[in-house]
Coordinates of C-alpha atoms in Angstrom, one line a residue:
Chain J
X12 CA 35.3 113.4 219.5
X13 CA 38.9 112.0 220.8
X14 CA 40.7 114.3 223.6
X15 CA 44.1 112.5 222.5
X16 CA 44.7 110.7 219.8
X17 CA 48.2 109.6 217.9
X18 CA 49.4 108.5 215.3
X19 CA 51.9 105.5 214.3
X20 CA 53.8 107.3 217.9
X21 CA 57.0 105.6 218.3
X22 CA 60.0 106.0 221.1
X23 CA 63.3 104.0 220.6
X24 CA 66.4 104.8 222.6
X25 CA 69.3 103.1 220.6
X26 CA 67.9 99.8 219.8
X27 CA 65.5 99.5 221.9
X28 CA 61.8 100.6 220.8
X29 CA 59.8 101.6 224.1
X30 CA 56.8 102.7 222.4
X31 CA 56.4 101.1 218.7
X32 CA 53.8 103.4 216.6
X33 CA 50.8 102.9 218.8
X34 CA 47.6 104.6 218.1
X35 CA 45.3 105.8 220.7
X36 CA 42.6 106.8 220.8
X37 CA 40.9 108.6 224.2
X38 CA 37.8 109.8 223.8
X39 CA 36.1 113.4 225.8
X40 CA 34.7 113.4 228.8
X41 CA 35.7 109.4 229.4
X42 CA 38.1 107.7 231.8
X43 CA 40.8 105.6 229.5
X44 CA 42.8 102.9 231.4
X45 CA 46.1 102.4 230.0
X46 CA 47.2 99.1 231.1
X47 CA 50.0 96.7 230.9
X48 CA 53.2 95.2 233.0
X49 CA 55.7 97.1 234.0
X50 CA 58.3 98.6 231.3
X51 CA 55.4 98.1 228.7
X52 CA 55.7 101.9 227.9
X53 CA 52.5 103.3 229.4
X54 CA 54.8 106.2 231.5
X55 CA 57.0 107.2 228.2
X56 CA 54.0 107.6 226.1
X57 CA 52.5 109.4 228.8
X58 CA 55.7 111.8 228.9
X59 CA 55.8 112.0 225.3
X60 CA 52.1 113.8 225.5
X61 CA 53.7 116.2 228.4
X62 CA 56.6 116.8 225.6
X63 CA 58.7 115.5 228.8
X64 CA 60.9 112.8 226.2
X65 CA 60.5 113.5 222.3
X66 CA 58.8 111.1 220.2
X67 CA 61.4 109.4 217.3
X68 CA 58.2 108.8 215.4
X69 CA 54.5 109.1 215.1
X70 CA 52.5 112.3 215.8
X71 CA 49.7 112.9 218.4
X72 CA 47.4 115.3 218.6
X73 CA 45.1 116.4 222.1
X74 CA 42.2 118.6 221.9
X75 CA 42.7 119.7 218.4
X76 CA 46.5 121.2 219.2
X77 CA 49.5 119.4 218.3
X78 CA 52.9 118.6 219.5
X79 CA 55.5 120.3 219.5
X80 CA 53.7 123.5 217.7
X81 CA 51.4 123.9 220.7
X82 CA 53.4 122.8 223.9
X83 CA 52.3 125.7 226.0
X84 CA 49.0 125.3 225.4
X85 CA 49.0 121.6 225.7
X86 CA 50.5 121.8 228.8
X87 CA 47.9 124.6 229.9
X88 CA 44.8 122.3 229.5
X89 CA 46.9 119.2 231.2
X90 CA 47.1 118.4 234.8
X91 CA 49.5 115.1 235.3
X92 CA 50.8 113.4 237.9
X93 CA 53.9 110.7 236.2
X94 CA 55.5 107.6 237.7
X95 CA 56.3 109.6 241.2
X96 CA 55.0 112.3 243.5
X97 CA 57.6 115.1 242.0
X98 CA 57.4 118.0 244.6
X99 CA 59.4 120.8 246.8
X100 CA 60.7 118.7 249.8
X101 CA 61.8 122.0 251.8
X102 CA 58.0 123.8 251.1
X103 CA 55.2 122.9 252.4
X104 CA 52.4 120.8 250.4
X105 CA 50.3 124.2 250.5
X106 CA 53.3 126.2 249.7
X107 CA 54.1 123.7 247.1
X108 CA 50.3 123.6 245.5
X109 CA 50.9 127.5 245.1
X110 CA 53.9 127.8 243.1
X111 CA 51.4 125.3 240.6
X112 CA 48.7 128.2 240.8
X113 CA 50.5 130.8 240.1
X114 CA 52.6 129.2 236.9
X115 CA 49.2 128.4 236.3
X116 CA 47.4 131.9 236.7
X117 CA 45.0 130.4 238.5
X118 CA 43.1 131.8 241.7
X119 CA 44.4 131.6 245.4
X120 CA 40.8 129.3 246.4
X121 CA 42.4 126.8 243.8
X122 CA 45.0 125.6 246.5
X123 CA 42.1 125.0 248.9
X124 CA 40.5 123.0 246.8
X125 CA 42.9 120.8 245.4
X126 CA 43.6 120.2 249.0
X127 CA 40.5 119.6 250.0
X128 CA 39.8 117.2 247.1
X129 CA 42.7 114.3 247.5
X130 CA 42.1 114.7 251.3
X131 CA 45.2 117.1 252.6
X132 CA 43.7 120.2 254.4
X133 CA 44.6 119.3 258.0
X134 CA 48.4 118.5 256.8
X135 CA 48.6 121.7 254.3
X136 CA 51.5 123.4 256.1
X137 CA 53.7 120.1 256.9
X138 CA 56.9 120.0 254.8
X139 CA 56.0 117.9 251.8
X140 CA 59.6 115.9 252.7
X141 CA 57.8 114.8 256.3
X142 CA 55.0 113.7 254.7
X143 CA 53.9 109.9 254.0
X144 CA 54.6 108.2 250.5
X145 CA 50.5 108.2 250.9
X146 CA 50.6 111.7 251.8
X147 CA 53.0 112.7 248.8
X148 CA 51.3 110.9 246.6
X149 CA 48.0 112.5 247.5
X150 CA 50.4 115.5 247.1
X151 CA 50.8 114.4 243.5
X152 CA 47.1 113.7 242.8
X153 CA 46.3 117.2 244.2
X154 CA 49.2 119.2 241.4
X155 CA 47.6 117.6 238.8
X156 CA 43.6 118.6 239.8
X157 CA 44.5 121.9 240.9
X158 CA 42.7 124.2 238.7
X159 CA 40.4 121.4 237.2
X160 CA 42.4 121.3 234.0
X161 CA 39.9 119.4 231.2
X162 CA 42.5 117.1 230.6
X163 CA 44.4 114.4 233.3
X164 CA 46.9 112.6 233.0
X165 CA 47.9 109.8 235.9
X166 CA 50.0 107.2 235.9
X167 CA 49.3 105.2 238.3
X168 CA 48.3 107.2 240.9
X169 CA 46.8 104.7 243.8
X170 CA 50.8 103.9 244.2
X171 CA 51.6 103.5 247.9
X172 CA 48.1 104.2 248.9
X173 CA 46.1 102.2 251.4
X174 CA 43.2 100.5 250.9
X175 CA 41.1 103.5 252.0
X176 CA 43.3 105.7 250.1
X177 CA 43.1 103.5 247.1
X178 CA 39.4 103.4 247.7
X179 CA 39.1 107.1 247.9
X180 CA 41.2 108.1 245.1
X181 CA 39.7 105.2 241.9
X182 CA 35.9 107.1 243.7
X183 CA 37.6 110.4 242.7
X184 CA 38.6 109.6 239.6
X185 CA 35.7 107.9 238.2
X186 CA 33.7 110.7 239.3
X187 CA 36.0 113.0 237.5
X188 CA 34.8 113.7 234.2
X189 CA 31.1 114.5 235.9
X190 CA 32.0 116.4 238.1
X191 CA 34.6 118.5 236.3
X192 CA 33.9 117.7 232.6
X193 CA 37.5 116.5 232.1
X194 CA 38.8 113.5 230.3
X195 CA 41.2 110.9 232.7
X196 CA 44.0 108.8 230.8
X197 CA 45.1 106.9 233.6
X198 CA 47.3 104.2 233.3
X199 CA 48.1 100.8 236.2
X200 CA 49.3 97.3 235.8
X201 CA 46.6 96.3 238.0
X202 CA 43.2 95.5 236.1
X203 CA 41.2 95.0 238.8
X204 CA 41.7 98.3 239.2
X205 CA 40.8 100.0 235.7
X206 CA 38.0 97.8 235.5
X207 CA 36.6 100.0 238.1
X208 CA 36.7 103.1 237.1
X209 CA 37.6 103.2 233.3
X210 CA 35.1 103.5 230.3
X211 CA 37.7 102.4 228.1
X212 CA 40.9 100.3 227.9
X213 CA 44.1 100.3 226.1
X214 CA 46.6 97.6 227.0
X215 CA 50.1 97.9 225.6
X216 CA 53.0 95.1 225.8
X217 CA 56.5 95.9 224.9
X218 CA 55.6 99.1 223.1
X219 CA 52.5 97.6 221.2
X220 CA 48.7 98.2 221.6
X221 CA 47.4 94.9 221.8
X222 CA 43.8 95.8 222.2
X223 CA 41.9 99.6 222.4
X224 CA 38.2 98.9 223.1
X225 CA 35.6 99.2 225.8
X226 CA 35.3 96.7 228.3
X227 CA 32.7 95.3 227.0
X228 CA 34.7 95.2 223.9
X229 CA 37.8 93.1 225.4
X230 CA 35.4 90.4 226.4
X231 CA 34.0 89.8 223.2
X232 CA 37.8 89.8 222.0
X233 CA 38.6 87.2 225.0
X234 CA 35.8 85.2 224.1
X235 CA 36.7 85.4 220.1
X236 CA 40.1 84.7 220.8
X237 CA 39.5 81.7 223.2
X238 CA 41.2 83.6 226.3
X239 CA 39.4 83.0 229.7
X240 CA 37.1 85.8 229.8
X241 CA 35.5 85.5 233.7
X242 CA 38.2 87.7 234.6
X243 CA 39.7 90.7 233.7
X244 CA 42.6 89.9 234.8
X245 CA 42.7 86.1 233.2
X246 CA 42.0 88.2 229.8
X247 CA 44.8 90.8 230.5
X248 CA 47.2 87.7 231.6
X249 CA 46.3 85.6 228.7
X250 CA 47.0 88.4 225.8
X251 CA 50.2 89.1 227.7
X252 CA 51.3 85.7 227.6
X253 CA 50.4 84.7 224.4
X254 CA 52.3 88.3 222.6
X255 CA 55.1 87.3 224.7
X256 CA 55.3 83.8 222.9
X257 CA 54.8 85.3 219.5
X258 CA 57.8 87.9 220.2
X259 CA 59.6 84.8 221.4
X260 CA 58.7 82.8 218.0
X261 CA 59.9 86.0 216.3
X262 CA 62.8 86.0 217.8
Chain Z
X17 CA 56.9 136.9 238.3
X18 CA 58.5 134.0 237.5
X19 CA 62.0 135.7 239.7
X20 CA 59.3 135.7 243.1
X21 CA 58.5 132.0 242.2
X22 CA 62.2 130.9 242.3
X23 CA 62.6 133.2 245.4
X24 CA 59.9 131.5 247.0
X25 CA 60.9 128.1 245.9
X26 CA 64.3 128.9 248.4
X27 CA 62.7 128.9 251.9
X28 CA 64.3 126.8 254.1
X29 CA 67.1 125.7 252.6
X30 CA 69.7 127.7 254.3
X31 CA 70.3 129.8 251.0
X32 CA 69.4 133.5 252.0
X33 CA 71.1 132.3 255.9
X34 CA 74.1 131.7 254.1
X35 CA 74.4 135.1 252.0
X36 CA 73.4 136.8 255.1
X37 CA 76.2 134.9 257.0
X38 CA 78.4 134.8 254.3
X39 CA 78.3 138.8 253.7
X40 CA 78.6 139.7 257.3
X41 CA 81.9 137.5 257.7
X42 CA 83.1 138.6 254.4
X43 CA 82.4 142.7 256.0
X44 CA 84.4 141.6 258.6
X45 CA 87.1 140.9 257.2
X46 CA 88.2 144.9 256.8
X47 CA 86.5 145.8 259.9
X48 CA 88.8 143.5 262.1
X49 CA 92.1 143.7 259.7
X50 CA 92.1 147.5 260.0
X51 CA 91.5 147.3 263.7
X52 CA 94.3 145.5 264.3
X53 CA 96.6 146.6 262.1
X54 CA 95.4 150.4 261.5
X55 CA 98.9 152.0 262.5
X56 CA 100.4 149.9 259.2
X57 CA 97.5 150.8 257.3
X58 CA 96.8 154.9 257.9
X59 CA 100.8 155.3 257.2
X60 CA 100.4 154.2 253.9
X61 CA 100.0 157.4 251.6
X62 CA 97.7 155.6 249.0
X63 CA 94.3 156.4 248.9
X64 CA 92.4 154.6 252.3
X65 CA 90.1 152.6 249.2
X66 CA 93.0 151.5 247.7
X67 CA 95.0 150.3 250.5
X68 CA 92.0 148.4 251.9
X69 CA 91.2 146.8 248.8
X70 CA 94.7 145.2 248.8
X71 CA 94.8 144.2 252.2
X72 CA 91.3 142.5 252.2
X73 CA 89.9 142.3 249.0
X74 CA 91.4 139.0 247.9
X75 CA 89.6 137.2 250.8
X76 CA 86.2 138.8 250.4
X77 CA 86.6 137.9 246.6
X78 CA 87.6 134.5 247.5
X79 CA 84.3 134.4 250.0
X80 CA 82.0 136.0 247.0
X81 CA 82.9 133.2 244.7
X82 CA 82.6 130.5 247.2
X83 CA 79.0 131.8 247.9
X84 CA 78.2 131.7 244.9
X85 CA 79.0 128.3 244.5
X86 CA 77.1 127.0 247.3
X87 CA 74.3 128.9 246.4
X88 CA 74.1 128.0 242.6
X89 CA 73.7 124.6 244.0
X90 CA 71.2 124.7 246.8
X91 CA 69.5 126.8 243.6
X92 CA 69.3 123.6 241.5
X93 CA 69.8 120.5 244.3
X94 CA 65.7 122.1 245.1
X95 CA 64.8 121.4 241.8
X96 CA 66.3 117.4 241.4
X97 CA 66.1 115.9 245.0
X98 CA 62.1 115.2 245.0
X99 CA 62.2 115.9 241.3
X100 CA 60.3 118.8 241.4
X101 CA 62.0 120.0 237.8
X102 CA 59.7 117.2 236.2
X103 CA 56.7 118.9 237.6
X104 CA 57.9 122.2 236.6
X105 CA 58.6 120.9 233.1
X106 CA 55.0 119.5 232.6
X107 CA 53.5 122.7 233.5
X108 CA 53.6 125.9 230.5
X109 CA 56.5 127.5 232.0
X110 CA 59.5 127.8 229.7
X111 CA 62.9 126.2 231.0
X112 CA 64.8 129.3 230.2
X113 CA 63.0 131.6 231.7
X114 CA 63.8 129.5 235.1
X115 CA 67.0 128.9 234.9
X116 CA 67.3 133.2 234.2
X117 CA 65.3 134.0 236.6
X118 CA 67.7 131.9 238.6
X119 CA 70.2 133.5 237.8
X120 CA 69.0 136.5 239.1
X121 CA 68.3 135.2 242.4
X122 CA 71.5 134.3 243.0
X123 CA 72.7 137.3 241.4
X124 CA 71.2 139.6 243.6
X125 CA 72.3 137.9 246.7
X126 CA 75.4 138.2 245.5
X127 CA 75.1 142.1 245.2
X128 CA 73.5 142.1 248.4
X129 CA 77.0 140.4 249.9
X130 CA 78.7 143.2 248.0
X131 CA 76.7 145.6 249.7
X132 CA 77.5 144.7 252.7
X133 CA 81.2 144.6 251.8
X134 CA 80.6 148.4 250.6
X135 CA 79.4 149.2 253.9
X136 CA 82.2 147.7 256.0
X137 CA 84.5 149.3 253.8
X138 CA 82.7 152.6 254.0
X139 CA 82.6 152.0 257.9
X140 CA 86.9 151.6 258.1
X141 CA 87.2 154.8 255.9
X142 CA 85.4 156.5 258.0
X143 CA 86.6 155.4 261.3
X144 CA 90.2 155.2 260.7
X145 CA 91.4 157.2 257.5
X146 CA 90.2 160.8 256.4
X147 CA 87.8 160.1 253.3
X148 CA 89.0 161.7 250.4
X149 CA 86.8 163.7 248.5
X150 CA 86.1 161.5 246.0
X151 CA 85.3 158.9 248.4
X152 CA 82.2 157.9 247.5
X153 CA 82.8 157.6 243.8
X154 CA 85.9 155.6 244.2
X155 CA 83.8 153.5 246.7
X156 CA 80.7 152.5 244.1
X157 CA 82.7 152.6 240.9
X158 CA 84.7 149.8 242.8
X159 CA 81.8 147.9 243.9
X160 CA 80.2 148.0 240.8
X161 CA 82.8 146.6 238.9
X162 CA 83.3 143.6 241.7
X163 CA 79.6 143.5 240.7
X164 CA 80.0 143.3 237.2
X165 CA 82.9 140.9 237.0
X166 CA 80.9 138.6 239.3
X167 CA 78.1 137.6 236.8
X168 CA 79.8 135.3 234.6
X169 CA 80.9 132.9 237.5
X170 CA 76.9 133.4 238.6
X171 CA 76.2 132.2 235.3
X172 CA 78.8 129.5 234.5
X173 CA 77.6 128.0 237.8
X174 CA 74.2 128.1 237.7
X175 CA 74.7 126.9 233.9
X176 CA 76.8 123.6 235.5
X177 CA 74.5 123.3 238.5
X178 CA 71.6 122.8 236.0
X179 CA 73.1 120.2 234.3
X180 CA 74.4 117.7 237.4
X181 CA 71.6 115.9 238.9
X182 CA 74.3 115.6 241.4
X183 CA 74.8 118.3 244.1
X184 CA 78.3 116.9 244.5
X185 CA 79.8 116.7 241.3
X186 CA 78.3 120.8 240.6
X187 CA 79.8 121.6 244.0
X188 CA 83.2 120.0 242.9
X189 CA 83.3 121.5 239.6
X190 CA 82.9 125.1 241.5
X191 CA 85.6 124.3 244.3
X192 CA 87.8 122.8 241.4
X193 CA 87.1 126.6 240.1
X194 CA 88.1 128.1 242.8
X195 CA 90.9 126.7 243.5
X196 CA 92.1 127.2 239.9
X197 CA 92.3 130.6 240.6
X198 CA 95.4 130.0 243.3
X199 CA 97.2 128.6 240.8
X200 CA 96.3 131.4 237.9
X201 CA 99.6 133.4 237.6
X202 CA 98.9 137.1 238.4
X203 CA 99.3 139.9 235.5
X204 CA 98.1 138.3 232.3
X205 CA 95.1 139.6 231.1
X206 CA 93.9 136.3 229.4
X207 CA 94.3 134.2 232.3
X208 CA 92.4 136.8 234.7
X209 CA 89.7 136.3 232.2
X210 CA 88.4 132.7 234.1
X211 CA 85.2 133.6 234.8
X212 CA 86.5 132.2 238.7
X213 CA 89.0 134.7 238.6
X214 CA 87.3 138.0 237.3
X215 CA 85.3 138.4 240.8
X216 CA 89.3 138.7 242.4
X217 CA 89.9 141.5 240.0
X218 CA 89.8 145.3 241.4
X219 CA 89.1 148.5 239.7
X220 CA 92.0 150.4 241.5
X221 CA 94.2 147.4 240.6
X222 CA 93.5 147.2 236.9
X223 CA 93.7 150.8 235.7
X224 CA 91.2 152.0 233.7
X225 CA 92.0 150.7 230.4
X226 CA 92.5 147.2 231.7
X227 CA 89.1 147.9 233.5
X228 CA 87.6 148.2 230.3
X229 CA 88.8 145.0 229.1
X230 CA 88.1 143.1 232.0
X231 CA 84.1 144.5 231.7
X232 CA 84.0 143.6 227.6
X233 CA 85.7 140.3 228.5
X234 CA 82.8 139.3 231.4
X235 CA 79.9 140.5 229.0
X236 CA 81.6 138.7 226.1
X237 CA 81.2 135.2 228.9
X238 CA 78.0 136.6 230.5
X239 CA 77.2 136.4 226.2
X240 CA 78.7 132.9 225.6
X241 CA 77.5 130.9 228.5
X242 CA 73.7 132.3 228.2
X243 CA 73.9 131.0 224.9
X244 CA 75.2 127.7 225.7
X245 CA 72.4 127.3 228.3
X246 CA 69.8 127.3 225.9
X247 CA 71.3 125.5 223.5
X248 CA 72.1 122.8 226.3
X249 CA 68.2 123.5 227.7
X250 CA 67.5 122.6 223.9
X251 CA 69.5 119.4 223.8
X252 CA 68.0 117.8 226.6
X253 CA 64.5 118.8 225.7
X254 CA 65.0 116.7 222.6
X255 CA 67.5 113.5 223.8
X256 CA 65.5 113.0 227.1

């Protein structure tokens, strides 16, 4: 059964198509990497699922409910954490995690937990502002678990991390749907990086899906296609480079 | 709940300070005025409410509307300067029902100023004048209707304060407001309409039939910029 799946889901602003009718597919209960460079269109489409920019095309559906019909309740089974730590500077990162709970409903444990989770317990009543671009990040992280919502969406959340951070947080994630029975759609530019934690990979270039497959899956393709397939990374580069030409031949 | 989550969400930011500060000076204003001037004042044979009101009611107005202002834009600079409206916009809370609840945060702290100008007032009556006996009506009647005729500048603010990422260009818009009002020739009824300019209003000042008009003409705003929240709230649901 797929947690999130669209359908042809498009974004253009003017003339320029940022998202051009992809179709996903994420399946329950696994971690989905959502790869590609930067300005690819991995954050819009995840915005689009928040209802956080409108689609101009397409449809997508997540956990049965669609879009816009079902905002609220979309929204209730989501816990996200897009492009930036987005946060209270003048509260504190407890204070902060609380105005979450109670939009939320949720119960006043939930805070400590989150907390607890990304790492933040012995900083809880520092002003989020004073906190480290690790620290807000964990901040982040910690808005979007709170509550264990069944659904998360991240993109890309190891930002400004160190490595122990970095380490910390892909161990979290991958451990997510286990421990909380939750699907992860989490989405980087680094592939050394998905191809730790992810079950499955979708890697987008200039608005198109080029590939939607396990990883076991892209390595057949790399080998099919002739790409260097010791590496993740060559793979990703290669199909980059090579959709690249062909827009450039189009063109 | 939603009006304790936007109360909560203004610690530390100087906005209840400032309303605290803000409706002490603005008491003050009577309080030292009739001090030093009380033999000019207690020879005029208008009723004590009236004659304070125009002596000092201009300047606490003027203080009002400047407060509110400031605070419709510490309300809203919160929500854009670690972009914690994103967050609030991917959670199942409804963008309306924040910016009202808004709007009665910084409507109420605006009542509380009044309050405390009904107090100072109360205070000069009592001190220097012998209260008439329909003191105390004249008093809230008064107050209400500053009250009243102070909502549609809450609104229109907080309405332009949720639309400027910018603290700056909100805050200008308001001063630009303000000062509008100097320029707003006295006596015509359309003109005293600017939703900057109602708050300057008095009950005593407009008689009762103008009274009337001045309250239909701040519910008819109160009416017209509510609407054009949502539809703007609308809007940039479906362009962002």
């Amino acid at each position: 059964m797929n947690m999130i799946e669209t359908n042809k889901l498009t974004k253009t602003y003017g003339d320029f198509k940022a998202v051009a009718g992809i179709n996903l597919h994420v399946r329950k209960g696994s971690v989905y990497g959502f790869l590609g460079p930067n300005g690819a269109g991995k954050s819009t489409t995840m915005k689009m699922f928040l209802g956080l920019t409108k689609q101009s095309k397409g449809t997508f559906t997540i956990d049965g409910k669609s879009y816009p019909q079902d905002r609220q309740a979309i929204l209730r089974e989501i816990g996200s954490f897009i492009e930036a730590p987005a946060f209270y500077g003048n509260l504190s990162g407890e204070e902060n995690l609380h105005i979450i709970r109670k939009i939320l409903s949720l119960p006043k444990s939930s805070v400590d937990d989150a907390l607890e989770l990304v790492g933040l317990t012995e900083h809880r009543k520092r002003l989020a502002r004073k906190y480290s671009l690790g620290m807000k990040q964990r901040l982040g992280l910690a808005g979007a678990l709170i509550g264990k919502p069944p659904i998360l969406i991240l993109d890309e959340p190891t930002n400004g991390l160190d490595p122990v951070g970095i380490h910390e947080i892909r161990t979290l994630i991958r451990n997510l749907p286990k421990q909380f029975d939750c699907t992860v759609l989490v989405s980087s530019h680094l592939l050394p990086e998905v191809e730790l934690m992810a079950d499955d990979v979708g890697i987008i270039n200039h608005g198109r899906l080029l590939f939607e497959g396990s990883l076991a899956d892209l390595k057949q393709d790399a080998v099919q296609k002739g790409y260097s397939h010791e590496h993740l990374e060559d793979t990703f580069l290669a199909m980059i480079d090579e959709d690249n030409q062909q827009r450039g031949r189009r063109r | 709940m939603s009006v304790s989550l936007e109360y909560g969400k203004l610690k530390r930011t100087g906005f209840y300070p400032a309303f605290v500060g803000g409706g002490l000076l603005a008491a003050a204003i009577p309080i030292a005025n009739t001090a030093l001037r009380q033999d000019v004042f207690t020879s005029v044979k208008e009723s004590p409410f009236v004659v304070l009101m125009d002596a000092n009611w201009q300047m606490m107005a003027m203080l009002n509307v400047f407060m509110i202002v400031i605070g419709a834009c510490i309300v809203y600079h919160i929500e854009y300067a670690d972009n914690a409206l994103q967050k609030m916009e991917a959670l199942p809370a409804k963008g309306e029902s924040m910016f009202f609840s808004k709007c009665f945060v910084l409507a109420a702290a605006s009542v509380f100023m009044i309050a405390l100008e009904t107090a100072a007032l109360a205070f000069c009556v009592r001190c220097w004048f012998s209260p008439p006996e329909d003191f105390a009506a004249q008093l809230f009647s008064s107050m209400g209707f500053a009250t009243a005729l102070s909502v549609p500048a809450v609104i229109l603010m907080m309405g332009i304060s949720s639309a400027c990422r910018n603290m700056w260009i909100s805050l200008g818009i308001g001063v630009i407001g303000i000062f509008a009002t100097v320029v707003i020739p006295p006596g015509s009824l359309i003109l005293s309409m600017f939703p900057f300019t109602l708050p300057f209003q008095t009950f005593s000042g407009a008689g009762e039939g103008e009274a009337g008009e001045l309250l239909l003409g701040a519910l008819v705003e109160m009416a017209v910029f509510c609407a054009a929240e949502l539809v703007y709230l609308r809007i940039r649901r479906n362009v962002q």
